[in-house]
Short mmCIF file of N, CA and C in Angstrom, two decimals:
data_model
loop_
_atom_site.label_atom_id
_atom_site.label_comp_id
_atom_site.label_asym_id
_atom_site.label_seq_id
_atom_site.Cartn_x
_atom_site.Cartn_y
_atom_site.Cartn_z
N UNK A 218 249.75 143.02 85.67
CA UNK A 218 249.98 144.14 86.54
C UNK A 218 251.43 144.14 87.01
N UNK A 219 252.02 145.33 87.02
CA UNK A 219 253.38 145.46 87.54
C UNK A 219 253.30 145.69 89.04
N UNK A 220 254.44 145.76 89.66
CA UNK A 220 254.43 145.96 91.11
C UNK A 220 253.96 147.36 91.49
N UNK A 221 253.84 148.27 90.50
CA UNK A 221 253.38 149.62 90.78
C UNK A 221 251.89 149.79 90.52
N UNK A 222 251.22 148.68 90.19
CA UNK A 222 249.77 148.74 90.02
C UNK A 222 249.32 149.13 88.63
N UNK A 223 250.23 149.20 87.67
CA UNK A 223 249.87 149.52 86.30
C UNK A 223 250.08 148.27 85.45
N UNK A 224 249.14 148.03 84.53
CA UNK A 224 249.40 146.91 83.64
C UNK A 224 250.37 147.35 82.56
N UNK A 225 250.99 146.40 81.92
CA UNK A 225 252.05 146.70 80.96
C UNK A 225 251.56 147.45 79.73
N UNK A 226 250.26 147.44 79.46
CA UNK A 226 249.73 148.13 78.30
C UNK A 226 249.31 149.56 78.63
N UNK A 227 249.50 149.96 79.86
CA UNK A 227 249.10 151.29 80.30
C UNK A 227 249.92 152.36 79.59
N UNK A 228 249.28 153.49 79.31
CA UNK A 228 249.98 154.61 78.70
C UNK A 228 250.43 155.62 79.75
N UNK A 229 250.31 155.25 81.02
CA UNK A 229 250.73 156.14 82.09
C UNK A 229 252.22 156.38 82.00
N UNK A 230 252.61 157.64 82.08
CA UNK A 230 254.02 158.00 82.03
C UNK A 230 254.63 157.68 83.38
N UNK A 231 255.75 157.00 83.35
CA UNK A 231 256.43 156.66 84.59
C UNK A 231 256.84 157.95 85.28
N UNK A 232 256.55 158.05 86.56
CA UNK A 232 256.92 159.23 87.33
C UNK A 232 255.86 160.31 87.34
N UNK A 233 254.75 160.11 86.60
CA UNK A 233 253.69 161.11 86.63
C UNK A 233 252.99 161.02 87.98
N UNK A 234 252.37 162.12 88.35
CA UNK A 234 251.75 162.19 89.66
C UNK A 234 250.44 162.94 89.53
N UNK A 235 249.43 162.47 90.21
CA UNK A 235 248.14 163.16 90.18
C UNK A 235 248.24 164.47 90.96
N UNK A 236 247.26 165.32 90.76
CA UNK A 236 247.24 166.59 91.51
C UNK A 236 247.12 166.32 93.00
N UNK A 237 246.30 165.33 93.34
CA UNK A 237 246.15 164.98 94.76
C UNK A 237 247.48 164.47 95.31
N UNK A 238 248.16 163.64 94.53
CA UNK A 238 249.47 163.14 94.96
C UNK A 238 250.47 164.26 95.13
N UNK A 239 250.45 165.22 94.21
CA UNK A 239 251.35 166.38 94.31
C UNK A 239 251.05 167.20 95.56
N UNK A 240 249.75 167.39 95.84
CA UNK A 240 249.35 168.14 97.02
C UNK A 240 249.80 167.41 98.28
N UNK A 241 249.59 166.10 98.32
CA UNK A 241 250.00 165.32 99.49
C UNK A 241 251.51 165.39 99.70
N UNK A 242 252.27 165.31 98.60
CA UNK A 242 253.72 165.41 98.70
C UNK A 242 254.13 166.79 99.22
N UNK A 243 253.51 167.83 98.70
CA UNK A 243 253.84 169.19 99.13
C UNK A 243 253.51 169.38 100.61
N UNK A 244 252.35 168.88 101.04
CA UNK A 244 251.97 169.00 102.45
C UNK A 244 252.94 168.23 103.35
N UNK A 245 253.30 167.02 102.93
CA UNK A 245 254.26 166.23 103.72
C UNK A 245 255.59 166.96 103.82
N UNK A 246 256.01 167.58 102.73
CA UNK A 246 257.27 168.32 102.71
C UNK A 246 257.22 169.51 103.67
N UNK A 247 256.12 170.24 103.65
CA UNK A 247 255.96 171.40 104.52
C UNK A 247 255.92 170.97 105.99
N UNK A 248 255.14 169.94 106.28
CA UNK A 248 255.04 169.47 107.66
C UNK A 248 256.39 168.96 108.17
N UNK A 249 257.07 168.19 107.34
CA UNK A 249 258.39 167.67 107.74
C UNK A 249 259.37 168.83 107.96
N UNK A 250 259.35 169.81 107.08
CA UNK A 250 260.23 170.97 107.22
C UNK A 250 259.95 171.74 108.49
N UNK A 251 258.68 171.89 108.82
CA UNK A 251 258.28 172.61 110.03
C UNK A 251 258.79 171.87 111.28
N UNK A 252 258.60 170.57 111.30
CA UNK A 252 259.05 169.77 112.45
C UNK A 252 260.57 169.80 112.58
N UNK A 253 261.26 169.64 111.45
CA UNK A 253 262.73 169.70 111.47
C UNK A 253 263.20 171.07 111.97
N UNK A 254 262.53 172.14 111.54
CA UNK A 254 262.91 173.48 111.97
C UNK A 254 262.79 173.63 113.48
N UNK A 255 261.71 173.13 114.04
CA UNK A 255 261.53 173.22 115.49
C UNK A 255 262.62 172.43 116.21
N UNK A 256 262.90 171.22 115.74
CA UNK A 256 263.94 170.39 116.38
C UNK A 256 265.30 171.08 116.31
N UNK A 257 265.64 171.60 115.14
CA UNK A 257 266.94 172.28 114.98
C UNK A 257 267.01 173.50 115.90
N UNK A 258 265.93 174.28 115.96
CA UNK A 258 265.92 175.45 116.84
C UNK A 258 266.10 175.04 118.30
N UNK A 259 265.40 174.00 118.73
CA UNK A 259 265.51 173.55 120.13
C UNK A 259 266.94 173.11 120.44
N UNK A 260 267.64 172.56 119.46
CA UNK A 260 269.01 172.10 119.67
C UNK A 260 270.04 173.22 119.47
N UNK A 261 269.81 174.09 118.50
CA UNK A 261 270.83 175.09 118.14
C UNK A 261 270.78 176.34 119.00
N UNK A 262 269.60 176.84 119.30
CA UNK A 262 269.51 178.09 120.04
C UNK A 262 270.27 178.09 121.36
N UNK A 263 270.16 177.05 122.17
CA UNK A 263 270.90 177.05 123.44
C UNK A 263 272.42 177.14 123.23
N UNK A 264 272.91 176.64 122.10
CA UNK A 264 274.34 176.72 121.81
C UNK A 264 274.80 178.17 121.61
N UNK A 265 273.85 179.04 121.30
CA UNK A 265 274.16 180.46 121.10
C UNK A 265 273.64 181.33 122.25
N UNK A 266 273.23 180.67 123.31
CA UNK A 266 272.74 181.40 124.47
C UNK A 266 271.35 181.97 124.30
N UNK A 267 270.60 181.46 123.34
CA UNK A 267 269.24 181.93 123.09
C UNK A 267 268.27 180.98 123.77
N UNK A 268 267.52 181.50 124.70
CA UNK A 268 266.53 180.69 125.41
C UNK A 268 265.14 181.01 124.86
N UNK A 269 264.44 180.01 124.42
CA UNK A 269 263.09 180.19 123.90
C UNK A 269 262.18 179.11 124.46
N UNK A 270 260.89 179.31 124.24
CA UNK A 270 259.91 178.29 124.60
C UNK A 270 259.55 177.51 123.34
N UNK A 271 258.91 176.37 123.53
CA UNK A 271 258.46 175.58 122.39
C UNK A 271 257.47 176.39 121.54
N UNK A 272 256.63 177.17 122.20
CA UNK A 272 255.66 178.01 121.48
C UNK A 272 256.37 179.05 120.61
N UNK A 273 257.41 179.67 121.17
CA UNK A 273 258.19 180.65 120.40
C UNK A 273 258.88 179.98 119.22
N UNK A 274 259.47 178.81 119.47
CA UNK A 274 260.11 178.07 118.37
C UNK A 274 259.10 177.71 117.28
N UNK A 275 257.89 177.35 117.70
CA UNK A 275 256.84 177.03 116.72
C UNK A 275 256.47 178.23 115.88
N UNK A 276 256.39 179.39 116.50
CA UNK A 276 256.06 180.61 115.77
C UNK A 276 257.19 180.99 114.81
N UNK A 277 258.41 180.90 115.29
CA UNK A 277 259.57 181.21 114.43
C UNK A 277 259.61 180.24 113.25
N UNK A 278 259.39 178.96 113.51
CA UNK A 278 259.38 177.97 112.43
C UNK A 278 258.27 178.27 111.43
N UNK A 279 257.10 178.70 111.92
CA UNK A 279 255.99 179.05 111.02
C UNK A 279 256.35 180.23 110.12
N UNK A 280 257.03 181.20 110.68
CA UNK A 280 257.46 182.36 109.88
C UNK A 280 258.42 181.92 108.78
N UNK A 281 259.41 181.13 109.13
CA UNK A 281 260.37 180.68 108.12
C UNK A 281 259.74 179.71 107.13
N UNK A 282 258.79 178.90 107.58
CA UNK A 282 258.09 177.99 106.67
C UNK A 282 257.29 178.80 105.65
N UNK A 283 256.62 179.85 106.11
CA UNK A 283 255.87 180.72 105.20
C UNK A 283 256.80 181.37 104.18
N UNK A 284 257.95 181.84 104.65
CA UNK A 284 258.92 182.44 103.73
C UNK A 284 259.42 181.41 102.72
N UNK A 285 259.63 180.19 103.18
CA UNK A 285 260.11 179.12 102.29
C UNK A 285 259.07 178.75 101.24
N UNK A 286 257.81 178.87 101.58
CA UNK A 286 256.75 178.59 100.62
C UNK A 286 256.57 179.75 99.64
N UNK A 287 256.69 180.96 100.14
CA UNK A 287 256.48 182.15 99.31
C UNK A 287 257.60 182.35 98.29
N UNK A 288 258.84 182.09 98.70
CA UNK A 288 260.00 182.34 97.83
C UNK A 288 259.88 181.65 96.46
N UNK A 289 259.70 180.33 96.40
CA UNK A 289 259.63 179.71 95.07
C UNK A 289 258.41 180.15 94.27
N UNK A 290 257.31 180.43 94.96
CA UNK A 290 256.11 180.90 94.26
C UNK A 290 256.38 182.24 93.58
N UNK A 291 256.95 183.17 94.34
CA UNK A 291 257.23 184.50 93.79
C UNK A 291 258.24 184.41 92.65
N UNK A 292 259.27 183.61 92.83
CA UNK A 292 260.27 183.46 91.77
C UNK A 292 259.66 182.81 90.52
N UNK A 293 258.83 181.78 90.72
CA UNK A 293 258.19 181.13 89.58
C UNK A 293 257.31 182.10 88.82
N UNK A 294 256.52 182.89 89.56
CA UNK A 294 255.65 183.87 88.90
C UNK A 294 256.47 184.94 88.18
N UNK A 295 257.60 185.38 88.78
CA UNK A 295 258.46 186.37 88.16
C UNK A 295 259.03 185.84 86.84
N UNK A 296 259.54 184.61 86.87
CA UNK A 296 260.12 184.05 85.65
C UNK A 296 259.04 183.76 84.60
N UNK A 297 257.83 183.42 85.05
CA UNK A 297 256.74 183.26 84.09
C UNK A 297 256.40 184.60 83.45
N UNK A 298 256.42 185.65 84.24
CA UNK A 298 256.19 187.00 83.71
C UNK A 298 257.24 187.33 82.64
N UNK A 299 258.51 187.05 82.95
CA UNK A 299 259.58 187.32 81.98
C UNK A 299 259.38 186.51 80.71
N UNK A 300 258.97 185.25 80.86
CA UNK A 300 258.72 184.41 79.68
C UNK A 300 257.57 184.95 78.86
N UNK A 301 256.52 185.42 79.54
CA UNK A 301 255.37 185.99 78.82
C UNK A 301 255.76 187.27 78.09
N UNK A 302 256.58 188.12 78.73
CA UNK A 302 257.04 189.35 78.10
C UNK A 302 257.89 188.99 76.87
N UNK A 303 258.77 187.99 77.03
CA UNK A 303 259.63 187.57 75.93
C UNK A 303 258.79 187.02 74.78
N UNK A 304 257.77 186.23 75.10
CA UNK A 304 256.90 185.66 74.07
C UNK A 304 256.16 186.78 73.34
N UNK A 305 255.66 187.77 74.11
CA UNK A 305 254.95 188.89 73.50
C UNK A 305 255.89 189.68 72.59
N UNK A 306 257.12 189.87 73.03
CA UNK A 306 258.12 190.57 72.21
C UNK A 306 258.38 189.80 70.93
N UNK A 307 258.52 188.48 71.02
CA UNK A 307 258.74 187.65 69.83
C UNK A 307 257.58 187.76 68.86
N UNK A 308 256.35 187.77 69.38
CA UNK A 308 255.18 187.90 68.52
C UNK A 308 255.17 189.25 67.81
N UNK A 309 255.51 190.31 68.52
CA UNK A 309 255.55 191.64 67.92
C UNK A 309 256.62 191.70 66.84
N UNK A 310 257.78 191.12 67.09
CA UNK A 310 258.85 191.11 66.09
C UNK A 310 258.45 190.31 64.86
N UNK A 311 257.78 189.18 65.07
CA UNK A 311 257.32 188.36 63.95
C UNK A 311 256.31 189.12 63.11
N UNK A 312 255.42 189.84 63.78
CA UNK A 312 254.41 190.61 63.06
C UNK A 312 255.06 191.73 62.25
N UNK A 313 256.03 192.42 62.83
CA UNK A 313 256.75 193.47 62.08
C UNK A 313 257.47 192.89 60.88
N UNK A 314 258.08 191.74 61.05
CA UNK A 314 258.80 191.10 59.95
C UNK A 314 257.83 190.72 58.83
N UNK A 315 256.67 190.17 59.20
CA UNK A 315 255.66 189.83 58.19
C UNK A 315 255.22 191.06 57.43
N UNK A 316 255.01 192.17 58.15
CA UNK A 316 254.57 193.41 57.50
C UNK A 316 255.63 193.91 56.54
N UNK A 317 256.90 193.82 56.90
CA UNK A 317 257.97 194.27 56.01
C UNK A 317 258.06 193.38 54.77
N UNK A 318 257.87 192.07 54.95
CA UNK A 318 257.95 191.14 53.83
C UNK A 318 256.78 191.36 52.86
N UNK A 319 255.61 191.71 53.39
CA UNK A 319 254.44 191.94 52.56
C UNK A 319 254.61 193.20 51.73
N UNK A 320 255.28 194.21 52.26
CA UNK A 320 255.48 195.48 51.56
C UNK A 320 256.48 195.38 50.41
N UNK A 321 257.33 194.39 50.43
CA UNK A 321 258.35 194.27 49.37
C UNK A 321 257.71 193.90 48.05
N UNK A 322 258.23 194.50 46.98
CA UNK A 322 257.66 194.20 45.65
C UNK A 322 258.02 192.82 45.16
#
């Protein structure tokens, strides 16, 4: 066994992560980001003359956290859509090329 709990004959890819592990990492990242946002707001807002309550800062942090989660999801789905459109276009072009090659004497 190695210090990471895998024996040397394991076929586990180094750096792979289970779905549960990925979920836990994502949740930890979101929670940490939310807490950091509240702390930064509590420190920064008074410097700009903005007075808020902890509850208001929590709500503002929740709004920005939601936006931070939505942004990469929307972008990932958009780029996946573009890739799917590109793949479909490539398939159509390949099919047209095959049809032209079949028609040649």
